Short mmCIF file of N, CA and C in Angstrom, two decimals:
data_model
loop_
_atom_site.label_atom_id
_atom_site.label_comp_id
_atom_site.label_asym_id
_atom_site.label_seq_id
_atom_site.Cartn_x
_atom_site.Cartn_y
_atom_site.Cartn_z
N UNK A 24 -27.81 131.17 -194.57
CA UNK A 24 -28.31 131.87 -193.41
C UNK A 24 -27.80 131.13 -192.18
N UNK A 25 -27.18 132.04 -191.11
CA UNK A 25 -26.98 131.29 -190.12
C UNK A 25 -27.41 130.98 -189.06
N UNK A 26 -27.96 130.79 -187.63
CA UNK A 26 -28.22 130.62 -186.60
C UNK A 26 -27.40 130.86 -185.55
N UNK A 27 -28.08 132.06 -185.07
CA UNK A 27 -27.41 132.79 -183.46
C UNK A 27 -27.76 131.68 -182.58
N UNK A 28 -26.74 131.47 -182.38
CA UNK A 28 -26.54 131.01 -180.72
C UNK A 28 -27.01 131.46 -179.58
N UNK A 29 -27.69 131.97 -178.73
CA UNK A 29 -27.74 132.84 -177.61
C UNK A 29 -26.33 132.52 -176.77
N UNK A 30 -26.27 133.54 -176.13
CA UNK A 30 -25.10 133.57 -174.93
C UNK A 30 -25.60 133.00 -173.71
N UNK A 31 -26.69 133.19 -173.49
CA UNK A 31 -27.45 133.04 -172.04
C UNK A 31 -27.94 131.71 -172.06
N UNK A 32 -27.95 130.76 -170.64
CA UNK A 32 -28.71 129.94 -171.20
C UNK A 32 -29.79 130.21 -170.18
N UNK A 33 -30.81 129.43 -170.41
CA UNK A 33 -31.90 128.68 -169.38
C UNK A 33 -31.39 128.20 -168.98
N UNK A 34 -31.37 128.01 -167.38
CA UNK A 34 -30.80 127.44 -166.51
C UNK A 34 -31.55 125.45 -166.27
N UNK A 35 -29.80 124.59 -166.21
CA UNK A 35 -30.00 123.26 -166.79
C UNK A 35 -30.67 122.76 -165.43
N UNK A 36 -30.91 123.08 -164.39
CA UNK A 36 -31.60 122.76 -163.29
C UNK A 36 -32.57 122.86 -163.20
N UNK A 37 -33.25 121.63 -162.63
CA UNK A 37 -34.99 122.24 -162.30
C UNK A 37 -36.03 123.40 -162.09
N UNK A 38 -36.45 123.44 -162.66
CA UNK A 38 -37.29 125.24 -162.66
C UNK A 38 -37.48 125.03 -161.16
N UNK A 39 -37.73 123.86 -160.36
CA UNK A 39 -38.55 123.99 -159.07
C UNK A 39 -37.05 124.07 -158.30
N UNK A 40 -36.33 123.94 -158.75
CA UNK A 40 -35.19 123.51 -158.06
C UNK A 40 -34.18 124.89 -156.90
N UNK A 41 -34.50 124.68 -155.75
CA UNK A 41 -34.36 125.81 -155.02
C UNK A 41 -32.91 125.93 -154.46
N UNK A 42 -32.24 127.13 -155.36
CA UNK A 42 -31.01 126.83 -154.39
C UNK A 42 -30.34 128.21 -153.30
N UNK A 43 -29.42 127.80 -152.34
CA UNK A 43 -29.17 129.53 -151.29
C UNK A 43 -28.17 130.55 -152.42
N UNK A 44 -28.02 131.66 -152.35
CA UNK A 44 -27.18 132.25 -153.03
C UNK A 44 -26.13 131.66 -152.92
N UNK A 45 -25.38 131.15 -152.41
CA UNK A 45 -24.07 130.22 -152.13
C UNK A 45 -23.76 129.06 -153.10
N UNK A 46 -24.94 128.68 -152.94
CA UNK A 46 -24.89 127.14 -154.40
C UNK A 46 -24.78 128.21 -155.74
N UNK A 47 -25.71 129.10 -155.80
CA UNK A 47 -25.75 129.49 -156.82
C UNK A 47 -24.81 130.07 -157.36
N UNK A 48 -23.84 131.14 -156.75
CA UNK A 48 -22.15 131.55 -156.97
C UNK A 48 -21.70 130.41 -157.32
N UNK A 49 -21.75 129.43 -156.69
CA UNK A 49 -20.52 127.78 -156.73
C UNK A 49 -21.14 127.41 -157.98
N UNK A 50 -22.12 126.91 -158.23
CA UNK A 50 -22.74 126.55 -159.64
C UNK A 50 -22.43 127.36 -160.95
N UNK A 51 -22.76 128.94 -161.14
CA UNK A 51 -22.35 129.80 -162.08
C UNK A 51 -21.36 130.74 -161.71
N UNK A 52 -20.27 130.57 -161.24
CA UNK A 52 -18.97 131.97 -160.83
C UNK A 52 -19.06 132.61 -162.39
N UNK A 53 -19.36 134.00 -161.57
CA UNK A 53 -18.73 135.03 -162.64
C UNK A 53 -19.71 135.06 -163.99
N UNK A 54 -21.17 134.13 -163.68
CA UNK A 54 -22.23 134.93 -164.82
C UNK A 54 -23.20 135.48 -164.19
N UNK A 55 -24.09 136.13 -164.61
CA UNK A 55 -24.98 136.98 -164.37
C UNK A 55 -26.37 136.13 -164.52
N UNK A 56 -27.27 136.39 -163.07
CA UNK A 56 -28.24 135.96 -162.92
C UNK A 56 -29.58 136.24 -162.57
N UNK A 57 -30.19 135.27 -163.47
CA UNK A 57 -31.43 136.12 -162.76
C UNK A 57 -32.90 134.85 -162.14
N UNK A 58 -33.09 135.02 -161.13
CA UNK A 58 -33.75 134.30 -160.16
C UNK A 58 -35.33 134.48 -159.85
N UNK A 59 -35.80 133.51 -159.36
CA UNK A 59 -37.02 133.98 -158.95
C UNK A 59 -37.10 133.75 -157.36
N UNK A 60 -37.16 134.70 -156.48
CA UNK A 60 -36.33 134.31 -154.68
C UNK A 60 -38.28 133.44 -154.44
N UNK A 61 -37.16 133.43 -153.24
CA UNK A 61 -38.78 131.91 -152.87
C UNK A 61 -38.17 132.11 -151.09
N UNK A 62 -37.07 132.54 -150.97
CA UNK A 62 -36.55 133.09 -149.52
C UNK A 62 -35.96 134.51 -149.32
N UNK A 63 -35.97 134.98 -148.34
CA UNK A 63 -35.53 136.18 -148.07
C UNK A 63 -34.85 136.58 -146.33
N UNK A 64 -33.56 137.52 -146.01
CA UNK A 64 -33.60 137.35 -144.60
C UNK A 64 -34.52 138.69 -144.24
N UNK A 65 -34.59 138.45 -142.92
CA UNK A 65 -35.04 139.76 -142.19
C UNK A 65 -34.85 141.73 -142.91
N UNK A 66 -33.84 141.64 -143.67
CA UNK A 66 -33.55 142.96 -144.08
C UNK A 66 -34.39 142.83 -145.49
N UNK A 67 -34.71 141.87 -145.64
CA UNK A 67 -35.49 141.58 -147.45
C UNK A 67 -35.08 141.19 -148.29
N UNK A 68 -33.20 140.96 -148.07
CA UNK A 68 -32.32 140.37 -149.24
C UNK A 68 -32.65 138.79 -149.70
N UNK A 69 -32.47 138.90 -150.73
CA UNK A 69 -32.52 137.48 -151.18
C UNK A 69 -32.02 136.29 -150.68
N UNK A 70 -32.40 134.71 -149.82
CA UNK A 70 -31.35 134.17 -149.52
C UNK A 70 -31.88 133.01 -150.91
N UNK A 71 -32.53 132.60 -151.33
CA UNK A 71 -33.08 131.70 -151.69
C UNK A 71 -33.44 131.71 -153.44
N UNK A 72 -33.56 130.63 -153.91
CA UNK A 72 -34.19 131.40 -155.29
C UNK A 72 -34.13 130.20 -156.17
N UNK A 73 -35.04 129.88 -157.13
CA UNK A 73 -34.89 129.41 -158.42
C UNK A 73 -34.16 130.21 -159.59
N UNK A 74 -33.27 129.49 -160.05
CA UNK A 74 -32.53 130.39 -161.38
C UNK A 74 -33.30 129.68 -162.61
N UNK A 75 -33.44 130.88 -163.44
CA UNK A 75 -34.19 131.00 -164.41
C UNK A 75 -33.41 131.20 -165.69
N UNK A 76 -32.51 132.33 -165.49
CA UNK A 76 -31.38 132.41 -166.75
C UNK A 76 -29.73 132.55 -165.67
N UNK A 77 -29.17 132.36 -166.86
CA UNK A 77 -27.83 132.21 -165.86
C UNK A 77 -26.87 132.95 -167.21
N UNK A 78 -25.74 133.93 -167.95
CA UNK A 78 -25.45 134.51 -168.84
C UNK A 78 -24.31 134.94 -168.21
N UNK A 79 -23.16 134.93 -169.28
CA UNK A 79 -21.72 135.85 -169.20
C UNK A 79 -22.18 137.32 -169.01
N UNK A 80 -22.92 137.96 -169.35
CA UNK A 80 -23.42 139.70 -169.38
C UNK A 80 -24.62 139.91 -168.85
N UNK A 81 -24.43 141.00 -168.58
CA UNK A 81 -25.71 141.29 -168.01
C UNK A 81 -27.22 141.61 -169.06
N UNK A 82 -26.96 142.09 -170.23
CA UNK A 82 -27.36 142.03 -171.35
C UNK A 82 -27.61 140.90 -172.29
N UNK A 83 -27.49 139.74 -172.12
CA UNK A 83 -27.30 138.59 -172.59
C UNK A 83 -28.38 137.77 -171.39
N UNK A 84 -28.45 138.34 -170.41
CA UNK A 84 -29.41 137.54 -169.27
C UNK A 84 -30.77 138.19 -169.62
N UNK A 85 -30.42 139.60 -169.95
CA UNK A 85 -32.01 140.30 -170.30
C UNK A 85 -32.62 140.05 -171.63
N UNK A 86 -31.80 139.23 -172.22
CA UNK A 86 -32.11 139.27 -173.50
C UNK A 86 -33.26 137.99 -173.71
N UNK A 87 -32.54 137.08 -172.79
CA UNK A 87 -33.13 135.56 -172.76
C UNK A 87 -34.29 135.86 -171.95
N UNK A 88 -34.45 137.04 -170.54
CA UNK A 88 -35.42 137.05 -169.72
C UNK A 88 -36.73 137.50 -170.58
N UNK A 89 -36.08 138.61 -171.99
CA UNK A 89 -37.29 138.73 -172.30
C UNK A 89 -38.31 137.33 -173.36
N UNK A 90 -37.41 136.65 -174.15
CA UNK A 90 -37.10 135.43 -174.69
C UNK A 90 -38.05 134.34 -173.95
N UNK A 91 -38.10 133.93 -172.94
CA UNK A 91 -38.08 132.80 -172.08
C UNK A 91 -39.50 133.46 -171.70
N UNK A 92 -40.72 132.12 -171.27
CA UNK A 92 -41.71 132.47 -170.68
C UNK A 92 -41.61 132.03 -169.05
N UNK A 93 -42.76 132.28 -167.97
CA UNK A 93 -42.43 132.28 -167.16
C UNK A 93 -43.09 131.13 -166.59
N UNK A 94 -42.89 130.09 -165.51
CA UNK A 94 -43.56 129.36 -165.54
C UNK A 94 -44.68 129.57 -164.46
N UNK A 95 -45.46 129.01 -164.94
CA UNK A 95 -46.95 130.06 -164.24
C UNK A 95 -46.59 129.60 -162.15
N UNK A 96 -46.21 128.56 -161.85
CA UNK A 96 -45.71 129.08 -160.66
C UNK A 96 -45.00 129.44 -159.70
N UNK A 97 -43.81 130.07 -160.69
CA UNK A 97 -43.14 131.03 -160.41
C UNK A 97 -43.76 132.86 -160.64
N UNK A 98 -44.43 132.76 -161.34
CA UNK A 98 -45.13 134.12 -161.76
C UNK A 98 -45.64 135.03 -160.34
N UNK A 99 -45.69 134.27 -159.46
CA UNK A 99 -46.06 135.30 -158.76
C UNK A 99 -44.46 135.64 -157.76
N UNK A 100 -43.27 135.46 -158.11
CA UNK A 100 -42.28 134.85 -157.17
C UNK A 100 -41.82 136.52 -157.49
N UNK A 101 -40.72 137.12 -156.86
CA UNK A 101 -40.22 138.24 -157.27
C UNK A 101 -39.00 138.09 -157.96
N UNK A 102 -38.55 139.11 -159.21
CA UNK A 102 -37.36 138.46 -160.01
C UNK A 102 -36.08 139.26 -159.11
N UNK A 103 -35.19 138.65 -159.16
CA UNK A 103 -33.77 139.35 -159.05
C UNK A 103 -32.73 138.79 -159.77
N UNK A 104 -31.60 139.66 -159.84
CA UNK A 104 -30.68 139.61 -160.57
C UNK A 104 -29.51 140.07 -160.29
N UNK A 105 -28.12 139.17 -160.31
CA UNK A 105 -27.17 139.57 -159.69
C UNK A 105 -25.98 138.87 -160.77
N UNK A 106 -24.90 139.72 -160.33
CA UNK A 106 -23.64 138.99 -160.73
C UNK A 106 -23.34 138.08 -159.85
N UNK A 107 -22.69 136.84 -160.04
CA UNK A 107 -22.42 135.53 -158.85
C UNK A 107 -20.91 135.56 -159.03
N UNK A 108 -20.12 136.77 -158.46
CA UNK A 108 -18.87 136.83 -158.39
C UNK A 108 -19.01 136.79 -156.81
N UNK A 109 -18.07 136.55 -156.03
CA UNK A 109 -17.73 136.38 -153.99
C UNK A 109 -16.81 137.71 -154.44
N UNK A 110 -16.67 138.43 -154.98
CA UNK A 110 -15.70 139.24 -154.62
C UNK A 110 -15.89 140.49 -154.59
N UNK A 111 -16.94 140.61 -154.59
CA UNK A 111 -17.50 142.13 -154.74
C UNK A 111 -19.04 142.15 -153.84
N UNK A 112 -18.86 141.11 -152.62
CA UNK A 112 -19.78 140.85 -151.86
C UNK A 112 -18.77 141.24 -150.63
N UNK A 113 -19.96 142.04 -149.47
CA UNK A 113 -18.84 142.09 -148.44
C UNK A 113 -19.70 141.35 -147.52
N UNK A 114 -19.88 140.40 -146.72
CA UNK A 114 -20.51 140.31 -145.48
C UNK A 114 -20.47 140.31 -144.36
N UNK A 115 -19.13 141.14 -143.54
CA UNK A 115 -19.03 141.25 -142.49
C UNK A 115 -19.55 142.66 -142.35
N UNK A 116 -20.39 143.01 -141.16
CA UNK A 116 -20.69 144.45 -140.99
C UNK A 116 -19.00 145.46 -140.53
N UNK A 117 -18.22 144.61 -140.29
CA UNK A 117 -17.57 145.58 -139.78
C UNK A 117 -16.54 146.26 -140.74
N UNK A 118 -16.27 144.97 -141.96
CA UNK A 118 -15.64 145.36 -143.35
C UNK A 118 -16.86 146.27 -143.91
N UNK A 119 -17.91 146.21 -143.86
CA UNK A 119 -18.34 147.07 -144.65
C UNK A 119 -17.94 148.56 -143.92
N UNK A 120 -18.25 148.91 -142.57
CA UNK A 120 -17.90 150.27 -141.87
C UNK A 120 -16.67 150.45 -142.14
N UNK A 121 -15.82 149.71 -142.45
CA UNK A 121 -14.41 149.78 -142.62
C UNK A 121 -14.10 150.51 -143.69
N UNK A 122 -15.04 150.49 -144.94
CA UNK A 122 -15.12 150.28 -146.55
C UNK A 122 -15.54 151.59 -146.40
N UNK A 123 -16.89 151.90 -145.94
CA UNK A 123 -17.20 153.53 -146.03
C UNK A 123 -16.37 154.37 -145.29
N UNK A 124 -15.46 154.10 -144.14
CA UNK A 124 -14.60 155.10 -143.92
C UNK A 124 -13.54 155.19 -144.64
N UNK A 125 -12.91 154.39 -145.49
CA UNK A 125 -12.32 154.20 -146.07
C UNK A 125 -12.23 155.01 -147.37
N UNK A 126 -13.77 155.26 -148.15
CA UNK A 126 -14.16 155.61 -149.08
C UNK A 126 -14.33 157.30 -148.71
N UNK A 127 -15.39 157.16 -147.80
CA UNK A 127 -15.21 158.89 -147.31
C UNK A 127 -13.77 159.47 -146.91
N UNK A 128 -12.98 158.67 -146.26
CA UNK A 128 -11.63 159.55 -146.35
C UNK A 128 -10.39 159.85 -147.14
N UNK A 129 -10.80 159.05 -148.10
CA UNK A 129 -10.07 159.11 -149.65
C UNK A 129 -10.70 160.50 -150.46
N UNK A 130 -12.17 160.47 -150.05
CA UNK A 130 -13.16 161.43 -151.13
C UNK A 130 -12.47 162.59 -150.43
N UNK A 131 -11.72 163.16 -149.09
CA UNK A 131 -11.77 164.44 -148.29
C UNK A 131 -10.15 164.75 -148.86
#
């Protein structure tokens, strides 16, 4: 009989351990995450967060989220979950207006 491996891990950092979305891309590029935010800006987005699972798939993060208990004080924290790729993030407002005209005048 053998023993599955999981894909996902628990994340090797402190459960308390708070980092900006920025560390967190630089720390895991290109896996899929899922957080408990502890900051937020003005629009409600996430800036802030404890990582909880960190996974190559997005399916492989849900797998462990259901897996993994929560630690009671984080439980009241809100979860999110993102891919930590920079490249499919836009943050200039004006690339983004750029992007929807771009998109609407391709669609016409």
């Amino acid at each position: 009989m053998s023993t599955r491996t999981p894909h996902a891990t628990v994340a090797e950092a402190s459960p308390d351990e708070v980092l900006s979305i920025d560390q967190i891309m630089e720390r895991y590029p290109g896996e899929w995450i899922l957080m408990r935010v502890t900051a937020h800006d003005a629009d409600g987005w996430p800036t802030h967060g404890c990582v909880t699972v960190h996974a190559p798939t997005q399916n492989d993060m849900l797998d462990e989220m259901e897996r993994g208990p929560t630690a009671p004080q984080h439980a009241r924290l809100r979860l999110h979950s993102f891919l930590a790729d920079r490249s499919i993030y836009i943050d200039d407002p004006a690339e983004i207006r750029q992007f929807i005209a771009e998109w609407i005048e391709a669609d016409e």
